[in-house]
Short mmCIF file of C-alpha atoms and ligand atoms in Angstrom, two decimals:
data_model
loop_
_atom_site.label_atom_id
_atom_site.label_comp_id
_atom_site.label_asym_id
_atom_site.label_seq_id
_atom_site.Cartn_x
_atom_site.Cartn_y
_atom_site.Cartn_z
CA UNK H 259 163.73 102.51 183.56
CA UNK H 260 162.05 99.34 181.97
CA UNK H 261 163.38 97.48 179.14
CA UNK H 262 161.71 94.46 177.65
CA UNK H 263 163.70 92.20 175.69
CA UNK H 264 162.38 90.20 172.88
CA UNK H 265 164.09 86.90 171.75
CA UNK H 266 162.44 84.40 169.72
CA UNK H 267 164.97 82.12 167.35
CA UNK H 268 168.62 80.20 168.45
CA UNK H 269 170.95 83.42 167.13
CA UNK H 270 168.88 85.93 169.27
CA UNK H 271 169.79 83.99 172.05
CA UNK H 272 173.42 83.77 171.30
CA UNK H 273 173.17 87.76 171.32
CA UNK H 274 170.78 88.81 174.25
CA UNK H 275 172.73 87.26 176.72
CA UNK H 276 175.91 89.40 176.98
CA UNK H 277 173.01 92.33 177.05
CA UNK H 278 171.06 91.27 180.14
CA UNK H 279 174.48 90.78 182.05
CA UNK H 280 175.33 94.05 181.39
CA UNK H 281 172.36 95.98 182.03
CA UNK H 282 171.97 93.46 184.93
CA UNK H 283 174.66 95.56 186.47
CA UNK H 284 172.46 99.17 186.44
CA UNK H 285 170.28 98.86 189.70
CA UNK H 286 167.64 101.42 188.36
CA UNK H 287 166.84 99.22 185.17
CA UNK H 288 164.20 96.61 185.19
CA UNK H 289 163.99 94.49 182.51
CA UNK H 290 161.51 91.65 181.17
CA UNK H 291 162.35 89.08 178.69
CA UNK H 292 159.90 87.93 176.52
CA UNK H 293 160.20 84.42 174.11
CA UNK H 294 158.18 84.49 171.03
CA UNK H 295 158.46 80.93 170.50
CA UNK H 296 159.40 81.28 167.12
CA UNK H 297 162.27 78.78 168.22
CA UNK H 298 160.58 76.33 170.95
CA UNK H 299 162.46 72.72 170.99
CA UNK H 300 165.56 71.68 172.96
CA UNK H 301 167.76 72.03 170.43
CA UNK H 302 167.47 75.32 169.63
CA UNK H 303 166.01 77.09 172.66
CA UNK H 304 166.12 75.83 175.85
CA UNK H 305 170.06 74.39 175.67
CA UNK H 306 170.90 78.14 175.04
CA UNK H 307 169.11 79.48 177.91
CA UNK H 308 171.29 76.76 180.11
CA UNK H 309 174.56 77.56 178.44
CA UNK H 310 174.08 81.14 177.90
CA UNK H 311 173.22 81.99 181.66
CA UNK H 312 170.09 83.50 180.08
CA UNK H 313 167.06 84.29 182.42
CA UNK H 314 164.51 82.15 182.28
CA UNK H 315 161.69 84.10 180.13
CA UNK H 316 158.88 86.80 182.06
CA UNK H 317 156.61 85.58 179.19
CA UNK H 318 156.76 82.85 176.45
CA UNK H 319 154.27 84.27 173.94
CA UNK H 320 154.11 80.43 172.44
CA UNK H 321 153.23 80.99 168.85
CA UNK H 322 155.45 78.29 166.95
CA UNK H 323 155.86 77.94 163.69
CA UNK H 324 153.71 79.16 161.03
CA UNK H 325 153.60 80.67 157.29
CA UNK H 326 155.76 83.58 157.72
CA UNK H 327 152.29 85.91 157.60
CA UNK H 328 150.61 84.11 160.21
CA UNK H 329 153.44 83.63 162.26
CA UNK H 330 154.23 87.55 162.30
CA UNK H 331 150.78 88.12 162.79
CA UNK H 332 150.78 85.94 165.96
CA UNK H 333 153.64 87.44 167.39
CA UNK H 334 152.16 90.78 167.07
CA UNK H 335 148.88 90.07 168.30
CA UNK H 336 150.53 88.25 171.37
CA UNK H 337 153.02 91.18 171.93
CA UNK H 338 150.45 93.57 171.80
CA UNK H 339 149.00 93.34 175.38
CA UNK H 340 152.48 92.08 177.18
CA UNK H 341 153.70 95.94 176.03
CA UNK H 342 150.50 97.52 177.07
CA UNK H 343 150.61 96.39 180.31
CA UNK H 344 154.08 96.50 180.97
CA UNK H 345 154.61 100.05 179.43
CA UNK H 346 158.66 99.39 178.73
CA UNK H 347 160.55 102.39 177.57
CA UNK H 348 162.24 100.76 175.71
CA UNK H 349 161.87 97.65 173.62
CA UNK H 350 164.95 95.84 172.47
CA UNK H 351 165.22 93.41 169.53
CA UNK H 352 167.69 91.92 167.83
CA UNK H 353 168.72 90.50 164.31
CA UNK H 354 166.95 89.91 161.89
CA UNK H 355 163.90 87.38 162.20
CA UNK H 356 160.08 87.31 162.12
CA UNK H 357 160.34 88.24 165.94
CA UNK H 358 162.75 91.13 165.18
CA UNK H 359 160.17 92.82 163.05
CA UNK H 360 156.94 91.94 164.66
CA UNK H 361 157.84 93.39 168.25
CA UNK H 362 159.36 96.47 166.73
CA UNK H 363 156.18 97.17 164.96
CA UNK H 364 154.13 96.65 167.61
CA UNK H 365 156.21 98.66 170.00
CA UNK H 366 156.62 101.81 167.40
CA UNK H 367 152.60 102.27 167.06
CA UNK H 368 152.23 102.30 170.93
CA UNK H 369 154.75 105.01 170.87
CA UNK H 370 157.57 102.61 172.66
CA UNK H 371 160.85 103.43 171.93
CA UNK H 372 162.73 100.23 169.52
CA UNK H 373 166.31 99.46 169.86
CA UNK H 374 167.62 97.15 167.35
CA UNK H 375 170.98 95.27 167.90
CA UNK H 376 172.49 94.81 164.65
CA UNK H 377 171.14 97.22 162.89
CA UNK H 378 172.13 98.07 158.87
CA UNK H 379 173.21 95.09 157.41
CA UNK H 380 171.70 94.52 154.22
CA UNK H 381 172.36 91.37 151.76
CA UNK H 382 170.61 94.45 149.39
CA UNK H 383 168.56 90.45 147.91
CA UNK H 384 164.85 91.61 148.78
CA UNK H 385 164.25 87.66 147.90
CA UNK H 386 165.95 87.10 151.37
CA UNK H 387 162.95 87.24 154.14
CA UNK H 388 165.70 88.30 156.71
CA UNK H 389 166.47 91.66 154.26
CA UNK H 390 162.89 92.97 154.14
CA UNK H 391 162.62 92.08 158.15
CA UNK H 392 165.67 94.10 158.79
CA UNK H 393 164.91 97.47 156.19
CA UNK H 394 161.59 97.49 158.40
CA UNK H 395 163.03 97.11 161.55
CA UNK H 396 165.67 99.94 161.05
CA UNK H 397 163.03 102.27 159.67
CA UNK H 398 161.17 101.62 162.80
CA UNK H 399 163.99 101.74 165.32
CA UNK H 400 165.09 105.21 167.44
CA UNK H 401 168.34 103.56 169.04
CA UNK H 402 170.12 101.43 166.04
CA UNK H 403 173.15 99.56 167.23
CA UNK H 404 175.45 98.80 164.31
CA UNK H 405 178.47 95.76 164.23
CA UNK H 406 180.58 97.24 161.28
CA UNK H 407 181.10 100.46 159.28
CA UNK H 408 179.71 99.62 156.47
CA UNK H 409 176.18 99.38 158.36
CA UNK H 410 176.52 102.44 159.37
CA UNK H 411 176.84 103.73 155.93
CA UNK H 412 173.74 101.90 154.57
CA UNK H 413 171.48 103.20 157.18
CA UNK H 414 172.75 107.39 156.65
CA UNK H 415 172.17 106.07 152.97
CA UNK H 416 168.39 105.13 153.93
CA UNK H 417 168.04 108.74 155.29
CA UNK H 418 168.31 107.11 159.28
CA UNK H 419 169.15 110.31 161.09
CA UNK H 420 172.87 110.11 162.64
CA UNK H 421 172.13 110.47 165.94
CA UNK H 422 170.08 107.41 166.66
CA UNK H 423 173.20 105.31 164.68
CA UNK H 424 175.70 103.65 167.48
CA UNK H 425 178.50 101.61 166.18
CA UNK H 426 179.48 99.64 169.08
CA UNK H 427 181.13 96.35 167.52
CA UNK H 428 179.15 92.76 167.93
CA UNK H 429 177.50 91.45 170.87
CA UNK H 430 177.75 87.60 169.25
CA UNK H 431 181.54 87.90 169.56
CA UNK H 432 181.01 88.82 173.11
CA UNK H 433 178.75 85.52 173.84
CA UNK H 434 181.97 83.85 172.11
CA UNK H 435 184.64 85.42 173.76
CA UNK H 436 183.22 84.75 177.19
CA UNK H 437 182.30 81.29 176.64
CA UNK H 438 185.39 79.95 174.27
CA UNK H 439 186.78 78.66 176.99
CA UNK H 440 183.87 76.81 178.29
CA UNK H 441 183.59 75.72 175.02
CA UNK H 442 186.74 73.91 174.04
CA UNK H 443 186.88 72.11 177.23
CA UNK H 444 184.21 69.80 175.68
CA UNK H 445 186.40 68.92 173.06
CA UNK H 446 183.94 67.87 170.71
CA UNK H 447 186.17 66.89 167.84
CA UNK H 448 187.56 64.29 170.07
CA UNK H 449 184.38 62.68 170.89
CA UNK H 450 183.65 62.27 167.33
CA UNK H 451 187.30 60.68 166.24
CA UNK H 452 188.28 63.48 164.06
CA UNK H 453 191.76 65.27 163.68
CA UNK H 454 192.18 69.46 164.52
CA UNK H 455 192.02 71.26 161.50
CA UNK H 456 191.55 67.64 159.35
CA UNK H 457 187.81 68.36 159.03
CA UNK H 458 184.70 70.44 157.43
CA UNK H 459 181.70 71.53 159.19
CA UNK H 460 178.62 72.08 157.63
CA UNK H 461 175.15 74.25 158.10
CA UNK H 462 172.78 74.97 156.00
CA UNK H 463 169.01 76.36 156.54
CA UNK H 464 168.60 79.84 154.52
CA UNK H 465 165.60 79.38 152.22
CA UNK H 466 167.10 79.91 149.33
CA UNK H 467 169.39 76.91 149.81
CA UNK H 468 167.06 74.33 151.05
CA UNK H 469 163.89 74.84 150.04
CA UNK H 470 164.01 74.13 146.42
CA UNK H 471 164.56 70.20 145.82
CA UNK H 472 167.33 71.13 143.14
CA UNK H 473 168.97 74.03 145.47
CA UNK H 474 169.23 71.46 148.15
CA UNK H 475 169.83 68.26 146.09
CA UNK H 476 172.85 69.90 144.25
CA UNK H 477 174.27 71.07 147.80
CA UNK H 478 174.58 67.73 148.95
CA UNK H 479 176.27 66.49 146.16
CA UNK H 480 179.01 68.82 146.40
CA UNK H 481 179.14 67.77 150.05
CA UNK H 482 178.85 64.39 149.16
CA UNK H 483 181.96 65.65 147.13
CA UNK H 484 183.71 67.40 149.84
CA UNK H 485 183.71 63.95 152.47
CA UNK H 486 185.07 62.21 149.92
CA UNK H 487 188.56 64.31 151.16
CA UNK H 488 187.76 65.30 154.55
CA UNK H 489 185.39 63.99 157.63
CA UNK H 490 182.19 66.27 157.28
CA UNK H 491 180.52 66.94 160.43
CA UNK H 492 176.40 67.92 159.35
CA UNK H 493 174.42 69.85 162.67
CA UNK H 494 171.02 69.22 160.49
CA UNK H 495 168.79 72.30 161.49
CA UNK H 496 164.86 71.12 161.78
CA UNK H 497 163.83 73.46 158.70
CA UNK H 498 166.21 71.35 156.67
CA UNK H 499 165.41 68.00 158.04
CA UNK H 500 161.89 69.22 157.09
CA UNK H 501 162.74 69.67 153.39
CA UNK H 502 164.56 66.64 153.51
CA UNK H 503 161.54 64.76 154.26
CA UNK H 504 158.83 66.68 152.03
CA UNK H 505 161.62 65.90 148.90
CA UNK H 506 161.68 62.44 149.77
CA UNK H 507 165.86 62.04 150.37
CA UNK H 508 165.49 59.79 152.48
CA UNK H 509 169.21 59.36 153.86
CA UNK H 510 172.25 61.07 153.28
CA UNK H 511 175.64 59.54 152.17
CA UNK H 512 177.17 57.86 154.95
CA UNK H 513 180.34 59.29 154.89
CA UNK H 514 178.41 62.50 155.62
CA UNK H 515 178.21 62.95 159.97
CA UNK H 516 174.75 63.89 160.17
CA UNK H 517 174.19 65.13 163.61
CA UNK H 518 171.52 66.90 165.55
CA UNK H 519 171.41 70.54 165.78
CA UNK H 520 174.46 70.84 168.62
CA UNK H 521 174.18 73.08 171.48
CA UNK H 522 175.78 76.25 171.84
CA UNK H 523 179.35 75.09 173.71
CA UNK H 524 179.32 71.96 171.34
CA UNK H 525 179.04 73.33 168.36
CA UNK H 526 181.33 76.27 169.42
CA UNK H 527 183.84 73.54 170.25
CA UNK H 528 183.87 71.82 166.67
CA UNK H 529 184.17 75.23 164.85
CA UNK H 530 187.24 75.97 166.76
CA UNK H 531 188.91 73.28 165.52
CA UNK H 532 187.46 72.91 162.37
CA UNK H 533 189.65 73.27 158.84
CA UNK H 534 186.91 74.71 156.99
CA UNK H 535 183.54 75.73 157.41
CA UNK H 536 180.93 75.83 154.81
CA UNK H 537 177.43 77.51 156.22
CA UNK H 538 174.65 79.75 154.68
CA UNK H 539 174.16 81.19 158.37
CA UNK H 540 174.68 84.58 159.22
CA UNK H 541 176.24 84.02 162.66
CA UNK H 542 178.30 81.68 161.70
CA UNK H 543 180.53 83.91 159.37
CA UNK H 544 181.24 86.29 162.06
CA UNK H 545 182.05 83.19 164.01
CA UNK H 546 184.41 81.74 162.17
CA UNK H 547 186.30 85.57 161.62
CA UNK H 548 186.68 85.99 165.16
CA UNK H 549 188.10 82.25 165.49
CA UNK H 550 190.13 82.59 162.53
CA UNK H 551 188.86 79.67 161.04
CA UNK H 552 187.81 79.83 156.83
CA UNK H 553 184.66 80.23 156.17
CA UNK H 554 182.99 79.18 152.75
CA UNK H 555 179.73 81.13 152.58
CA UNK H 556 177.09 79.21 150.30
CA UNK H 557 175.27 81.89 149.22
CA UNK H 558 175.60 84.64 146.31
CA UNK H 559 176.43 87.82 148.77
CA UNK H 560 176.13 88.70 152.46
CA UNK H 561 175.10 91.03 154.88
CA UNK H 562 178.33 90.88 156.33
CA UNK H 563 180.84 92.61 153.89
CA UNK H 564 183.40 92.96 157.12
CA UNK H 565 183.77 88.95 157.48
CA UNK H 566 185.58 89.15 153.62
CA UNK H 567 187.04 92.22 153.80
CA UNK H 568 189.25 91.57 156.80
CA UNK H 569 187.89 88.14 158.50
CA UNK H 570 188.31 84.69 156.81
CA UNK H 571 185.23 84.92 155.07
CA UNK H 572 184.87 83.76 151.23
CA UNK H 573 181.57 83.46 148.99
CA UNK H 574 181.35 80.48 146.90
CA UNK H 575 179.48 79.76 143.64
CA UNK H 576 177.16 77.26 144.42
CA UNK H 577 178.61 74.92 141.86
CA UNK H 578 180.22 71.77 143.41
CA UNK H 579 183.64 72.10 141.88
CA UNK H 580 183.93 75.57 142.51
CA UNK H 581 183.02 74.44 146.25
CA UNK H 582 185.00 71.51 145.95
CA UNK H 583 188.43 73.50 144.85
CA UNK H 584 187.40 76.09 147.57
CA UNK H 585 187.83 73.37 150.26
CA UNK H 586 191.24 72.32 149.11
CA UNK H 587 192.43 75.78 149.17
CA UNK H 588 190.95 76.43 152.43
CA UNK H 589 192.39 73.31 154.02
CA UNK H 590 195.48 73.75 152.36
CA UNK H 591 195.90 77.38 154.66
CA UNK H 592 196.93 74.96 157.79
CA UNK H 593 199.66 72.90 155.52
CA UNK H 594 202.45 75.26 156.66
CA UNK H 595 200.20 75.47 160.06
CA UNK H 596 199.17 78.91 160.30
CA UNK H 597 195.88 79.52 159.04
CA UNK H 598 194.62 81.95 157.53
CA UNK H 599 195.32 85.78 157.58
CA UNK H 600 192.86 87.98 158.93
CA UNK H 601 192.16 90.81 161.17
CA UNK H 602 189.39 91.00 164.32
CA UNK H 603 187.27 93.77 162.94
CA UNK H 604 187.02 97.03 164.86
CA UNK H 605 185.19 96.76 168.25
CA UNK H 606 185.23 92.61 168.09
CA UNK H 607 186.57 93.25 171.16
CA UNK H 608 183.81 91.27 173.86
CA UNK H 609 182.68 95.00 174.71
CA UNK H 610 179.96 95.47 172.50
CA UNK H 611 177.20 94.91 175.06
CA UNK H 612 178.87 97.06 177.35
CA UNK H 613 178.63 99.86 174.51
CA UNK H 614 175.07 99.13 174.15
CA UNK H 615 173.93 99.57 177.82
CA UNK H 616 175.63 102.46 178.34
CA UNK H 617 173.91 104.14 175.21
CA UNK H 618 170.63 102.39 176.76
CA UNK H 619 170.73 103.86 179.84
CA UNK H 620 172.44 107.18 178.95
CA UNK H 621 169.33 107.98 176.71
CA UNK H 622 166.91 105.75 176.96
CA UNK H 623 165.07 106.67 180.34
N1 UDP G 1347 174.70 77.25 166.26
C1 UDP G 1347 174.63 76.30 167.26
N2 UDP G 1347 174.46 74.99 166.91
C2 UDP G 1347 174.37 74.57 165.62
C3 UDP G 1347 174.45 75.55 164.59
C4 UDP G 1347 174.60 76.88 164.95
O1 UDP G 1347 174.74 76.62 168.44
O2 UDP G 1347 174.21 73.36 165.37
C5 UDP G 1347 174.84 78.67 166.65
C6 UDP G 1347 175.99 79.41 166.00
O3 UDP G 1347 177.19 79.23 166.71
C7 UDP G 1347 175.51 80.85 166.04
C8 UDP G 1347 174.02 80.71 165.89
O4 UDP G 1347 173.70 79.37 166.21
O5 UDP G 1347 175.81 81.42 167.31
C9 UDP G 1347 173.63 81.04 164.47
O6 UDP G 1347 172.31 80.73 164.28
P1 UDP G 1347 171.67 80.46 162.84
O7 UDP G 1347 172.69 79.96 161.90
O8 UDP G 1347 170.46 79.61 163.10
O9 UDP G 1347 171.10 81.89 162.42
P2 UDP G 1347 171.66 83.08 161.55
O10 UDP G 1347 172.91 83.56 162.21
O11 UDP G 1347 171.86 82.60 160.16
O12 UDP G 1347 170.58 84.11 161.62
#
């Protein structure tokens, strides 16, 4: 049996490794890897494929960034002939990227079988680029592996036949699992002077947030706000150091800690620690609910209804003092040193891949 695995941005990584482990263990499956290059530079490709144990790549396809038209369109035409010749039967993507959708397309009209790992979430914001890439993918999927319930329930809503749904809990909550303890031997918080559970890390690259001048310019304010009471530790992704740039802010507040994107271990590290966490990424909130750790999301809704409903999860109006008073509660959680309440969600349980290759090679030859 052949399987070809497509990756292409930093999360993907974070959730194909635990999935190439596993399968690694099944002596009659062969599988490929290919790297869109949607993601290329150090920071947020090749540190994971160190960390994460993850092969290095059958085929880098190379196509870098672009509009999100052309850059879709490259993928596909590059994909195109890797599938042809390879004839996988199955295809594997995951998330929710430009990747995600391209390769599934490609592989449905050659009459290649599409699994897609984290399948059904829906923001239900068709403004979102990640929403429209993951309605397509589903519709275009025959083996949909779900995270939480209520994906499940979307997709039977979209008319997705039962039998191709799998609920078999979260694959980036494997990655963590496995690697926590790698992770917090580096101790991050340590190398940067700052106290467990005394600080606030920040991340921020949905489009939404940072690429309108006023989005972005009335985010930093209310983190501007925010390290006026607590350190605030900033990974900068590259789209938002881009914006940053084109709207001419030329430096950020010093009392901000504007960092590099961090590698996977590092940046696992801080969040452990961290009091609060205030991110627009999607990862990240199931990150944070597994760790225990409050999470402010920065956005109007999420795809990830489980993260509130039992996790530490909590959407914020993107007003500063709403964000502001958010952080004080948040950090206040730790006063009496406990934390916050919350619950692992069903199947959080580092088995997910497991799940997932099991279905894969039950059905998929
Ligand atoms: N991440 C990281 N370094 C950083 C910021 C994030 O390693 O500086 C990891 C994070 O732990 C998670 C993944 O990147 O595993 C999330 O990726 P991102 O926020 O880019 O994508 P999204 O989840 O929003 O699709």
């Amino acid at each position: 049996m052949k399987i070809v695995h497509v990756v292409g941005a930093r999360p993907n990584f974070v959730k194909i490794s635990p999935i190439i482990r596993e399968l690694n263990k099944h002596s009659d499956v062969v599988q490929k890897l290919v790297h869109t290059g949607q993601h290329y530079d150090e920071t947020l490709s090749r540190v994971f494929f160190e960390e994460l144990d993850i092969p290095t790549p059958d085929i880098e396809l190379g196509v870098g960034s672009a509009s999100q038209a052309v850059q879709t369109a490259r993928i596909m035409m590059a994909f195109e002939p890797v599938c042809v010749e390879w004839k996988p039967d199955i295809v594997v993507v995951v998330g929710d990227v430009n990747s995600t959708v391209a390769c599934a397309l490609v592989a449905a009209k050659l009459g290649v079988r599409v699994a897609h790992v984290e399948a059904g979430l829906r923001s239900f914001d068709w403004s979102m680029p990640e929403e429209i890439n993951r309605v397509v993918t589903d519709r275009l999927s025959d083996l949909l592996f779900t995270t939480e319930r209520s994906a499940n329930e979307n997709l039977l809503r979209e008319g997705i036949p039962p039998e191709r749904i799998h609920f078999v809990g979260n694959v980036m909550i494997d990655t963590l699992f496995r690697y926590l303890p790698r992770a917090r031997q580096r101790q991050l918080h340590c190398r940067l002077g700052l106290t467990p559970r005394r600080y606030a890390v920040v991340t921020l690259h949905r489009p939404s947030n940072v690429d309108s001048k006023a989005a972005l310019e009335l985010l930093l304010h209310a983190i501007q706000g925010i390290a006026s009471q607590v350190p605030v530790v900033f990974p900068i992704h590259p789209r938002t150091r881009r914006r940053l740039e084109e709207f001419g802010i030329q430096s950020l507040p010093r009392s901000i800690r504007c960092v590099e994107p961090l590698g996977y271990l590092d940046f696992l590290s801080l969040l452990d620690q961290a009091g609060v966490v205030l991110t627009d990424s999607g990862g990240v909130q199931e990150e944070t609910t597994a760790l225990g750790v409050p999470c402010l999301t920065l956005r109007p809704n999420t795809e990830r209804p489980v993260t509130v409903a039992e996790g530490t999860n909590r959407l914020v109006a993107l007003a500063p003092e709403a964000i502001k008073e958010a952080v004080r509660s948040a950090l206040a959680l730790w006063e009496n040193g406990s934390g916050p309440c919350q619950r692992l969600p069903e199947l959080w349980d580092g088995r997910a891949a497991e799940r997932i290759a099991r279905v894969l090679v039950n059905c998929g030859g």
